Each structure stands twice: as C-alpha cells, then as structure tokens.
Amino acid sequence: MLAQAVVTAIESAGGQAGGVYLPSRTPGLLRLAVLAGLPGPLFRPWWRMHVNRPFPVAEAFRSGHAVHLADAEEAMRRFPQLMAGLPFPFGSLYVPVIHGGKPLAVLVVLRPATPGEPVGTADRRRLRTVADALGAALAALESAGTKTRWDEEPLPVQLPAGSSPPVRIGRFDWDLESGAVGADDELCAILGTGPELFPGTIDALAARLAPEDVHGLWTLARQAAGSGGPVVRRMRLRGPDGRSHLLEVSGRRDSGAEPGATTHLTGFLVDLGIGPVVAEAADRLPRGIFSLDRFARITYINRLAEEILGRPRSELVGRVLWEALPWFANPAYEDHYRSAMISDAPVHFLARRNTPQPWLSVSLYPGHDGLTAVLTPTDQPAYTPGSVVSPGLGLGSPADRSAALYRPVALAIALTEAVTARQVSAVVTEELLPAFGGRQLAIYLLKERHLYLEWETGFPQGFLDRFDGVALDARIPGVETLTTGRPIFFESMQRLAAAYPGIPMETDVGARAFLPLIASGRHVGSCILGFDQPRGFSPEERTVLTALAGLIAQALQRAQRYDTEAALARGLQNVLLPHGLPVVDGVDTAGRYLAGTQGMDVGGDWYDVIETGQRLALVIGDVQGHGVAAAATMGQLRSAVRAFALSGHDPLEVMSGTNRLLIDLDPGQFASCCYIVMDPATGSTQAVRAGHPQPVLRRPDGTVEVMDLPGGIVLGVDADATYPVTELELAPGAMLALYTDGMVEESGTDIDVGVERLRSTIAERGAASLAEMADHVIGRARQAADRPDDIALLLAARWAEGTA
C-alpha cells in the first residue's frame, strides 16, 4: 500500500524520487517507511525525523498543511537546516496524510527545481488526491486492528522504468511469383502504420533499406528461387523514427519442387529497442562509461571502463557501486552521489584510488532510471595529490569534528537573516572561520567575467589588492575553483606554490581552501579560507565545506538580487506614493510609511487622499507580495482608485471597478483595501472595506475604539464580489486611523493583540496634533526589531468646533 502510494505520488508530480514517513512507536518520532528512487544508505541521516524539528517533513505532519518548495532558494529561506545537509538545486513536496483530522503520515516527492515558478495547482491537487486515498487506506487498517507504525529500516522501492522500449518482432511473407507481401500487426506497428494501410508490396520494405541492402534483397530472392537449400540474409531497416531495426530474411523452395516453382521468402523484423545499439556505441567511445540504477547498482559497463577499473563486467554488473569498488565509498564522494540523485543535474568531481595512476575525473549524469558515469584517468588534478584526503591530519578529536559538523546549522540559520553581500560575508566570518580554526577569509564576487574582492579579513593589508578585478582566464586557484566548479585544497603553501609557480605568496602561513560559490548552476564568485598552520582536510571537512559554499553562494545571489530589485522597487514606490497630501478646510490628514526589516523587498502598501468635489476620499491598501511586481501593481491600483473616484463613482462602484481591474491585470494576484469618503463640512461619511484591517476611531471625548465595518473579500478573487457600504457620521474632533497589516501582525501572536496595541497607543497619546500622533504611532512600530512587512499609516481628523 505504501509503495504504491509513493510511486503514484512521484509519477503524478513529475518527480524522480520520494518516500513516506510514518509515526514510530517512539512518541514524536517519524520514520521513513518507504524510499523510492534513491539508495537508502546514502540517505540514512534522514531516516528518522522528530516532529518538532525545523524540517519540512516535520512541519507538514505537525501543521497538517502541505509544504511545497519549488527550488533550493525557497528551501533555503524557509528550511535552512534542510539545505545545510542537502545543498543542491532540487524541488521537494511534502503532503500530510490526514484522516478524520488526525495526521497519519507524510508523502514526500523530490523533483527537479523550478526556479521562479511556484508549484502548480494541478500538481498540488494530484498529490492531495494520492494522500487522501492513502489516508483512507491507513485508517481502514487502523480500524481493523493493524497499527500503522514503522520502526524498521525504509523499504526500498524501484520506480517503473521510464525508457528502454520493449523488444518487438514482426513477421512477413513474400510470394516471389505474385510479388504479394503479407505482414502481421506487429510488423505494421514497428513500421508505424496500421494493417489496413500496409501497401502489400516488397517495395514498401525496400524503400526503408540502404541501397546496398536493396540489391542484396533481390540477390537473396534469386538464390532462393534457384537453390534447393535455405538462404538467409540479415540487414538493417530504418524505422519511422530513424532508428535501425534488424531485418532477417530467409527462403527456400519446397522440398522436391522443380526450378521455377512458387517460392516464398519469410522475414522477421526485430525492434530491439535502443539497448544493443547503445552498447555498441558505448564500447567504441574513448571514455569509460558505466550506468547505475537508482539503488546505485551497476547495470552496464563498457570495455574501457573495465580496463580503467581493472575489473571484468561479470564482477561488477548487478552490484552496488561502493560495495564492488570500496574506494568509491569515500565519504568525500557521497555528497556528489546525493547531488546527482536528487538535483537531476550533472555532477563532476575527482576521485582517488590506490593504483599507479590514482586520479580519475568522474562525471555523473542523472536521469529517470539512474545515473550514467563517465570516467577519465587524469595525471594532473586541479589540486595537489594528498591535499584532499589526509586521514589523521584533520580536526583532532571526534568531539572537535562533531562541533565542526554541527556548525553548518548555525551558519545556515544566520545566512537567512543576512540580506546584503556584506552581511553574508560577516556571517561567514563569525560562523565559518571559528568552526574550522581558520584565520583568514576572502570572498570574491563575479561581475562581467571578472572577480572583485567583496570582503577580506586576516590578510596583510593590501596583499589581496593585486587579485581584485582579475579576469576569468587567469591561472590562479581563486579563478580555477570557480571555472571548474571544484573545490581546491592545499595542505600547505609549499604545495600551493608547486601547483601554481609564480603566484604571489604570503610568508609563514599554512593551508588554503578555495571554494567555488555556485548557486543553482550560476557562478557567483569564490571563497578563500586561510589557516595559520599546515593541515590536512578530512573527507568530512571537505564535504561540509563544499556544502557550505553552496549555502553561501545562494545567500550572496539572493543578496545581489535584493540589492538590484530593492533599488528599483524603492524608486518605483517613492514615485507612486504621494509626496504631499491635499490641504482641505475642515479636515487634517497625515500619512507615514515604514519599510520592513526582513529582507530588502518593498511591499505593495499604499495610501492616498483624493479631493472629489466637495468630498474627500481616504484610501489605504496592501498588494500581496513584495518587490518590483508588488510595487508596480500597487501603482496601477492607486491610479485606478483615483480615476474611479475623480469620475464621480460612489464607494461601491470604486471598489467593484478596482476589483475587476485587478483580475484583468494579474489573475492570481490580490490586494486588500479600505476606501472612506467624507464630507468635511457635515461629517457625513461612507466606508467600504475589502479584506482590510478595521479602522480605529478616536472620538472627540478621547475614547478610542476599533470599528466594526462590514466588508467583502479581498480584491482580485471574484469578479462578482459585492462590497457593503457603511454610512456613519464623523463628529468634529474625531480622528480615523487607517493602516496596513504590517502595523498589527506579529509572528506567533494573534492579530487582535496587535490591533489592541495600536488602539492603546492612540489612546495614550491623547489630543496630540495629527502629525505628532502619526510620528508617535510609527515610532512605536519602529521599535520592533523584527518587522516582516512594510507599514502604511493614514490619519484623518475633522476639525473640532471653533477650529479655524
């Protein structure tokens, strides 16, 4: 039941691997029950998952809501601990299995990343259907007395093959006297036609033969007609898709028949799929090639790979790679296997074995059914032999290593809070260097095919200036680690000098690690770690440093995008927000805007005050999302509201028209809005609200209350939505406070708490001027260290009696 659900989920969402977690007998502990499309031993750290851990599996089970991560960047923002262990470009989907309100399991699907594209509605719906069916089945087992608990190792499941067409054999009979050819259904299918459309002549087959084979076919016919013995010929026939098929034709006269008697030729057309053709082609290539299935079992190996590995096919095919070749079991290579298996992107690395020619360049190319590996012996690795894996020269004690390996979690968490390249660099300095005993750090960023120094610490003053702005054709390790995509490690400066003669060196310094900063296949820059003393780099350290380089690259790439988009969005928003509010007799207005502290994306918050003849319109709204798109949509909505208002439309028409416009502009985008029109002379007021927080009213006697205006759904959802209009009187001396949800929302706290805090803030200020009140309210909001959203505030007050 579990295996079927997992395979169905993977296929329905276009994944290449997945699994299902079930509760164990240990309270709060989930265990991986089924793992499909991945070798279990490589993913042992993820077999167990506590429901309180900050991982997507745990959140889906704990919250009952699906978690959809389209790419590594989204996963990094939401679940940095996950990316600390699996820093690869992949997408992942986690769907809770629920029945009767009780969580029973979590379905997991891993698939290629879709950067910038959210998980589609169809995929979500299909996975939900699979989860619901599994939930009903598990609940039925529970009702029958079977406990759906799992305490064993995960059950490995092979996914259905996505390639390898089946072998097909078609038959035909050729009457040499009449020339008629009869073909069975299978032969017609191989030729891409139906039996009723088969022309029934030998020319239909001969047209698909090579010219030399056409002559051979007629020769065979003459031989069969004039010989008493059998004649056989094999040739290649081209199918409708261009692939070659094996055609075997045989014929003979009936026993005792005279020459010239009726003779028949029978033929077999064999579609062998692509397997034999691929094997022939692979054996001719000057590279060692072997294939692994999704359980890391060797399924094919060509002749050159046999020679390179020094083992015959009979000893390798069918065995797990690292069991058949123990030197492949080095922990330093496991990260590469995991990356290829779950990211669906090629991986390249150097491997070392104990032979006279130890170094191999290894490339892994993933596909639906497994991996294809390409092996090339190399005598000149990108880094000095001995500097990669040096047992006994790493961190001293197991406790030291454990502390270093724990550090990526802290680094990942801290990186999520860094929003500029300088902040990212500072985090790396504070978290990465102490973990590995480093003294020096340099980070270079790639701009227009040159590397520019972004951050340095610990180097002699001015030493790195000569490398600032270096081009990508320079032969220095900081460049080559980026262009090759491989980390480069040196145990000492002597080894570095031997590998790169002539490069400027420091004196009295030790080991160096050069790490490529590559995020989602895009080159970001390079990172240099320096150490006081010569030292080796254990497999664990190499793996962790390589993974951390991916996290750093993602954070830097995000920071660069934030810098660009934020500058554009801020400029756009500054243009779109009003720079001054109209001065109207009888009413004072004041507006304020406060940017959020998380990230550098601006929000879609806006406010406006519009003179519409004898009346004054107050508008505040909030477009979903952040960044340039939200700011642009905000500008369009602000212009729409203003146009509707100035055209004399009543509040209901303004809100309904803006709603339909938003649906036409950007289906799927939505916004909240509050629109209030007042007559400054009489205080007569009309208010309409679309999913926006309730305004706060301060009465002339100083009492402050949260209003209870009826409202409709947010704009952009339903073109036929209705928005009730409320009639009220605003007395002289009364004040209205309109605001966006960033003012009152706080993580982990009910929004009513924030609204009450705002009401109290206004009440405690008393009869201050409107400008002082606006500064006071926004000042209180500014004191919050964590503001995930921007804040817009608009105050409006009728003049008190006797005010001029």
CSV table of C-alpha atoms in Angstrom, one decimal, residues 515-675:
chain,number,residue,atom,x,y,z
A,515,LEU,CA,35.7,27.1,-2.7
A,516,PRO,CA,33.5,27.8,-5.7
A,517,LEU,CA,30.4,29.8,-5.0
A,518,ILE,CA,27.9,28.4,-7.4
A,519,ALA,CA,24.1,28.7,-6.8
A,520,SER,CA,21.6,26.8,-9.0
A,521,GLY,CA,24.2,26.4,-11.7
A,522,ARG,CA,25.1,30.1,-11.7
A,523,HIS,CA,28.6,31.3,-10.9
A,524,VAL,CA,28.6,33.8,-8.1
A,525,GLY,CA,32.2,34.0,-7.0
A,526,SER,CA,34.8,32.2,-5.0
A,527,CYS,CA,35.7,32.0,-1.3
A,528,ILE,CA,39.2,31.6,0.2
A,529,LEU,CA,39.9,30.1,3.7
A,530,GLY,CA,43.3,30.5,5.2
A,531,PHE,CA,44.9,28.7,8.2
A,532,ASP,CA,47.9,29.5,10.4
A,533,GLN,CA,49.5,26.1,10.1
A,534,PRO,CA,49.8,23.3,7.5
A,535,ARG,CA,47.0,20.8,7.9
A,536,GLY,CA,45.0,18.2,6.0
A,537,PHE,CA,41.3,18.2,5.2
A,538,SER,CA,39.4,15.2,6.2
A,539,PRO,CA,36.6,13.8,4.0
A,540,GLU,CA,34.0,15.1,6.4
A,541,GLU,CA,35.5,18.6,6.3
A,542,ARG,CA,35.7,18.6,2.5
A,543,THR,CA,32.1,17.6,2.3
A,544,VAL,CA,30.9,20.2,4.8
A,545,LEU,CA,33.0,23.0,3.2
A,546,THR,CA,31.7,22.1,-0.2
A,547,ALA,CA,28.1,22.1,1.0
A,548,LEU,CA,28.6,25.4,2.9
A,549,ALA,CA,30.0,27.0,-0.2
A,550,GLY,CA,26.6,26.3,-1.9
A,551,LEU,CA,24.8,27.9,1.0
A,552,ILE,CA,27.0,30.9,0.9
A,553,ALA,CA,26.6,31.2,-2.9
A,554,GLN,CA,22.8,31.1,-2.5
A,555,ALA,CA,22.8,33.8,0.1
A,556,LEU,CA,25.1,36.0,-1.9
A,557,GLN,CA,23.0,35.5,-5.0
A,558,ARG,CA,19.9,36.4,-3.1
A,559,ALA,CA,21.6,39.5,-1.7
A,560,GLN,CA,22.6,40.6,-5.1
A,561,ARG,CA,19.1,40.3,-6.4
A,562,TYR,CA,17.8,42.1,-3.3
A,563,ASP,CA,20.2,45.0,-3.9
A,564,THR,CA,19.0,45.3,-7.6
A,565,GLU,CA,15.3,44.7,-7.1
A,566,ALA,CA,15.2,46.8,-3.9
A,567,ALA,CA,16.7,49.8,-5.5
A,568,LEU,CA,14.3,49.5,-8.4
A,569,ALA,CA,11.3,48.8,-6.2
A,570,ARG,CA,12.1,51.6,-3.7
A,571,GLY,CA,12.5,54.1,-6.5
A,572,LEU,CA,9.2,52.9,-8.0
A,573,GLN,CA,7.4,53.1,-4.7
A,574,ASN,CA,8.8,56.5,-3.9
A,575,VAL,CA,7.4,57.8,-7.2
A,576,LEU,CA,4.0,56.2,-6.7
A,577,LEU,CA,3.4,57.1,-3.0
A,578,PRO,CA,2.0,60.7,-2.5
A,579,HIS,CA,4.7,63.2,-1.7
A,580,GLY,CA,2.2,65.5,-0.2
A,581,LEU,CA,-1.4,65.3,0.9
A,582,PRO,CA,-4.1,67.9,-0.2
A,583,VAL,CA,-4.9,70.7,2.3
A,584,VAL,CA,-8.7,70.8,2.8
A,585,ASP,CA,-10.7,73.1,5.0
A,586,GLY,CA,-12.3,71.2,7.9
A,587,VAL,CA,-10.0,68.1,7.8
A,588,ASP,CA,-6.4,67.4,8.6
A,589,THR,CA,-4.6,64.4,7.2
A,590,ALA,CA,-1.2,62.8,7.8
A,591,GLY,CA,0.5,59.8,6.1
A,592,ARG,CA,3.5,57.7,7.1
A,593,TYR,CA,5.3,54.8,5.5
A,594,LEU,CA,7.8,52.4,7.3
A,595,ALA,CA,9.8,49.7,5.5
A,596,GLY,CA,10.1,46.2,7.0
A,597,THR,CA,13.3,44.9,8.5
A,598,GLN,CA,13.3,41.4,6.9
A,599,GLY,CA,14.9,41.4,3.5
A,600,MET,CA,15.1,44.4,1.2
A,601,ASP,CA,12.0,43.8,-0.8
A,602,VAL,CA,9.4,46.6,-0.5
A,603,GLY,CA,5.8,45.8,-0.1
A,604,GLY,CA,2.7,46.8,-2.0
A,605,ASP,CA,1.4,49.0,0.7
A,606,TRP,CA,-0.1,52.4,-0.3
A,607,TYR,CA,-2.2,55.3,0.9
A,608,ASP,CA,-3.8,58.2,-0.8
A,609,VAL,CA,-6.1,61.2,-0.2
A,610,ILE,CA,-8.2,62.4,-3.1
A,611,GLU,CA,-10.4,65.5,-3.4
A,612,THR,CA,-13.6,64.6,-5.2
A,613,GLY,CA,-15.6,67.9,-5.5
A,614,GLN,CA,-17.0,68.7,-2.1
A,615,ARG,CA,-15.9,65.4,-0.5
A,616,LEU,CA,-12.6,63.9,0.5
A,617,ALA,CA,-11.6,60.2,-0.2
A,618,LEU,CA,-9.3,58.4,2.1
A,619,VAL,CA,-7.7,55.2,0.6
A,620,ILE,CA,-5.3,52.6,2.0
A,621,GLY,CA,-4.4,49.2,0.6
A,622,ASP,CA,-1.9,46.4,0.5
A,623,VAL,CA,-1.0,44.3,-2.5
A,624,GLN,CA,0.0,40.7,-1.9
A,625,GLY,CA,3.8,40.0,-2.1
A,626,HIS,CA,6.9,42.2,-2.2
A,627,GLY,CA,9.3,43.6,-4.7
A,628,VAL,CA,9.0,45.3,-8.1
A,629,ALA,CA,5.9,43.3,-9.1
A,630,ALA,CA,4.0,44.3,-6.0
A,631,ALA,CA,5.1,47.9,-6.3
A,632,ALA,CA,4.0,48.0,-9.9
A,633,THR,CA,0.6,46.5,-9.1
A,634,MET,CA,0.2,48.9,-6.2
A,635,GLY,CA,0.8,51.8,-8.6
A,636,GLN,CA,-1.8,50.5,-11.0
A,637,LEU,CA,-4.4,50.1,-8.2
A,638,ARG,CA,-3.7,53.5,-6.8
A,639,SER,CA,-4.2,55.1,-10.2
A,640,ALA,CA,-7.4,53.0,-10.7
A,641,VAL,CA,-8.9,54.1,-7.4
A,642,ARG,CA,-8.0,57.7,-8.1
A,643,ALA,CA,-9.5,57.6,-11.6
A,644,PHE,CA,-12.8,56.0,-10.4
A,645,ALA,CA,-13.0,58.5,-7.5
A,646,LEU,CA,-12.4,61.5,-9.7
A,647,SER,CA,-15.0,60.3,-12.2
A,648,GLY,CA,-17.7,60.6,-9.5
A,649,HIS,CA,-18.3,57.0,-8.8
A,650,ASP,CA,-19.8,56.1,-5.4
A,651,PRO,CA,-17.7,53.9,-3.0
A,652,LEU,CA,-19.3,50.6,-4.1
A,653,GLU,CA,-18.5,51.4,-7.7
A,654,VAL,CA,-15.0,52.4,-6.9
A,655,MET,CA,-14.3,49.1,-5.0
A,656,SER,CA,-16.1,46.9,-7.6
A,657,GLY,CA,-14.4,48.5,-10.5
A,658,THR,CA,-10.9,48.2,-8.9
A,659,ASN,CA,-11.6,44.5,-8.1
A,660,ARG,CA,-12.5,43.7,-11.8
A,661,LEU,CA,-9.5,45.7,-13.0
A,662,LEU,CA,-7.1,43.7,-10.7
A,663,ILE,CA,-8.5,40.4,-12.0
A,664,ASP,CA,-7.9,41.6,-15.6
A,665,LEU,CA,-4.4,42.9,-14.8
A,666,ASP,CA,-3.0,39.9,-13.0
A,667,PRO,CA,-5.1,36.8,-12.3
A,668,GLY,CA,-3.9,35.2,-9.1
A,669,GLN,CA,-2.8,38.5,-7.5
A,670,PHE,CA,-4.9,40.0,-4.8
A,671,ALA,CA,-5.0,43.1,-2.5
A,672,SER,CA,-6.8,44.4,0.5
A,673,CYS,CA,-8.3,47.9,0.5
A,674,CYS,CA,-10.3,50.3,2.6
A,675,TYR,CA,-12.0,53.3,1.0
